[in-house]
Short mmCIF file of C-alpha atoms in Angstrom, two decimals:
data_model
loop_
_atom_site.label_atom_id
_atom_site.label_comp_id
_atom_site.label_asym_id
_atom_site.label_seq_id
_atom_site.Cartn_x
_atom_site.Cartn_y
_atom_site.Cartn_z
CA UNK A 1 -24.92 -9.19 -9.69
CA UNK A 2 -21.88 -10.67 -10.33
CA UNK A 3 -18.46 -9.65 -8.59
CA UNK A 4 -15.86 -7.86 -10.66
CA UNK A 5 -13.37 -10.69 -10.87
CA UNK A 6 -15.86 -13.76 -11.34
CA UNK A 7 -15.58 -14.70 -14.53
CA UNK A 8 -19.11 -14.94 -16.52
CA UNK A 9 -18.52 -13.82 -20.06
CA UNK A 10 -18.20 -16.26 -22.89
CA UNK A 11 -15.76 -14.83 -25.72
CA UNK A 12 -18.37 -14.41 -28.32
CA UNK A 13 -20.31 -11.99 -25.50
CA UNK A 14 -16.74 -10.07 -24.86
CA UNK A 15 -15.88 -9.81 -28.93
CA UNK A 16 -19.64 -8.31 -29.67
CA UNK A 17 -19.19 -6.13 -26.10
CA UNK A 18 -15.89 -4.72 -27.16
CA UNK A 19 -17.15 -4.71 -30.93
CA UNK A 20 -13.63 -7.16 -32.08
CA UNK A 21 -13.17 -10.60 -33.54
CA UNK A 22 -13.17 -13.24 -31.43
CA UNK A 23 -9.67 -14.26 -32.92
CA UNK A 24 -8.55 -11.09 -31.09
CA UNK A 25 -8.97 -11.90 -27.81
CA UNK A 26 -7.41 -15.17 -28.93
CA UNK A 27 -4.59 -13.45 -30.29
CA UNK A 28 -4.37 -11.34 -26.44
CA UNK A 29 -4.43 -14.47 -25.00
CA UNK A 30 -1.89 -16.07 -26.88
CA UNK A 31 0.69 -12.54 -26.56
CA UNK A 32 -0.04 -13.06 -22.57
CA UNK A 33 -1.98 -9.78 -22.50
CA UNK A 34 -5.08 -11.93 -21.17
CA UNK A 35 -5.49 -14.47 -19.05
CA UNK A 36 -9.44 -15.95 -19.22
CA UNK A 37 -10.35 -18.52 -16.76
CA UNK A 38 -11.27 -22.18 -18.37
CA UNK A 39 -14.36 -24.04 -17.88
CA UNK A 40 -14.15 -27.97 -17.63
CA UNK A 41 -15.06 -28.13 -21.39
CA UNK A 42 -11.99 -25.44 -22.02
CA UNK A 43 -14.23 -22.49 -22.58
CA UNK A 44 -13.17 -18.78 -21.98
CA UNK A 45 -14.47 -16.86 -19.47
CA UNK A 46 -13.84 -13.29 -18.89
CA UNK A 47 -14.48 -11.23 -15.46
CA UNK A 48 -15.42 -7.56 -15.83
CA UNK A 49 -11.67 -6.96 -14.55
CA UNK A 50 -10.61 -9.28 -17.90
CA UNK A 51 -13.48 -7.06 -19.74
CA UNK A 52 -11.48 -3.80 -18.41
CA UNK A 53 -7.91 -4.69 -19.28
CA UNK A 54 -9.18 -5.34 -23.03
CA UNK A 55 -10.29 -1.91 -23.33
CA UNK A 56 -7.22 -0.33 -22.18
CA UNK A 57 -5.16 -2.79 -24.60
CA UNK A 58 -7.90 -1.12 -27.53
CA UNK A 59 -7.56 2.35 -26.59
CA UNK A 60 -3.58 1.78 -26.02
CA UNK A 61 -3.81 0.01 -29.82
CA UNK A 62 -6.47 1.78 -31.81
CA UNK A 63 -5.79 5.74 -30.19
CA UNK A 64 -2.56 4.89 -29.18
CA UNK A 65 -0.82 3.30 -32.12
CA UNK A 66 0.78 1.06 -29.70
CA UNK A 67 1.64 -2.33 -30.66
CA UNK A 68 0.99 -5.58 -28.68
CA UNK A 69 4.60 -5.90 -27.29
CA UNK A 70 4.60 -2.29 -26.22
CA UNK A 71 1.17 -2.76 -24.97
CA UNK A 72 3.14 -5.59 -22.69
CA UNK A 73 5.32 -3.16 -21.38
CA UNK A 74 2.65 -0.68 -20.40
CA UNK A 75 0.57 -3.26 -18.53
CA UNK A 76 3.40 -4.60 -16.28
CA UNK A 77 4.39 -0.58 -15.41
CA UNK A 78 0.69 -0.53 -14.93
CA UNK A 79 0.64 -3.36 -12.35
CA UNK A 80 4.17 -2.06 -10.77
CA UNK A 81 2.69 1.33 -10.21
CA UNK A 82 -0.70 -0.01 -8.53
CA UNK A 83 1.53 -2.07 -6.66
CA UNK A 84 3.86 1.17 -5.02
CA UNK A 85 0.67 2.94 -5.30
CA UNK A 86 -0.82 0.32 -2.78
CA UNK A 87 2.77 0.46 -0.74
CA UNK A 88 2.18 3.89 -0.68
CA UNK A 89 -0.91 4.05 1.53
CA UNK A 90 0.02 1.43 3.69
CA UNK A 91 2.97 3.70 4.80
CA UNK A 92 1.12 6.40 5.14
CA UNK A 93 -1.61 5.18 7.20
CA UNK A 94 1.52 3.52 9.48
CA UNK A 95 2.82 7.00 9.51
CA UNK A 96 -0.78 8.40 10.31
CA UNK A 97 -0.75 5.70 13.22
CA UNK A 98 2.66 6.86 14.33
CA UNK A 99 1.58 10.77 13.98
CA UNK A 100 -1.67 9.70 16.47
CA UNK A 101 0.31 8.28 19.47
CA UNK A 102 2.78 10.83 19.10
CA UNK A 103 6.21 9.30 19.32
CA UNK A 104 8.37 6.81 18.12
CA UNK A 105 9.82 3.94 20.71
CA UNK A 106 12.84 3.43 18.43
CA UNK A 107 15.19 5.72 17.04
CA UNK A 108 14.24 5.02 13.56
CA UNK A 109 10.83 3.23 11.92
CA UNK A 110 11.74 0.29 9.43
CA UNK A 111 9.14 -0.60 7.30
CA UNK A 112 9.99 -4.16 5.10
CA UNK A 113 8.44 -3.80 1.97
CA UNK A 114 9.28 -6.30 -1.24
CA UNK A 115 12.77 -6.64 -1.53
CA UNK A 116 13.60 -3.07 0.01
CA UNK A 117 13.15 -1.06 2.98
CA UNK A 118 11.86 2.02 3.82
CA UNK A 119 13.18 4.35 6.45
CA UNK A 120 10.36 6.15 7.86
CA UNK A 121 12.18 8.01 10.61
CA UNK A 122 15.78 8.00 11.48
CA UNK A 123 17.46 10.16 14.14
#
């Protein structure tokens, strides 16, 4: 079995799997929608995760009646919101930590996250 990220999929496999073109996933790759991994000889290769992403762009596309540069936009809010999401239960299991031993040493918790901060407790 093959991990989610390794990429194993030739694009004529991925345009029969997602029942496309092949000039499709061309055409994602070439908006920036898709990013296959290369083999020496320049083949595409798709991961499962690759396999995924396509699907979403389809249903966001085909249901959706979203077009590619919209589709753009909804992938990187996609990404930012894993990203927070992620953020999110790293504070809270430093918060769950905190709640264990029972107090704070400080007067306030700083978390650094990205560019901002996070006050977790402040006096």
């Amino acid at each position: 079995m093959h991990s989610y990220d390794e990429p194993v999929y030739l694009i004529s496999v991925v345009a029969s799997m997602l029942d496309i073109h092949p000039q499709t996933l061309r055409q994602y790759e070439r908006e920036g929608l898709v990013e296959p991994s290369r083999t020496q000889g320049r083949m595409r290769l798709y991961s499962q995760r690759d396999i995924e992403r396509m699907k979403l762009i389809l249903r966001l596309t085909r249901q959706m009646g979203v077009n590619l540069a919209g589709v753009d936009i909804v992938l990187q809010l996609k990404e930012q919101i894993d990203e927070m999401q992620k953020e999110i239960d790293q504070l809270r299991e430093e918060l769950s930590k905190v709640n264990r031993h029972g107090s704070v040493h400080s007067s306030k918790a700083l978390v650094t996250k990205s560019s901002y901060d996070i006050i977790i407790f402040e006096d």
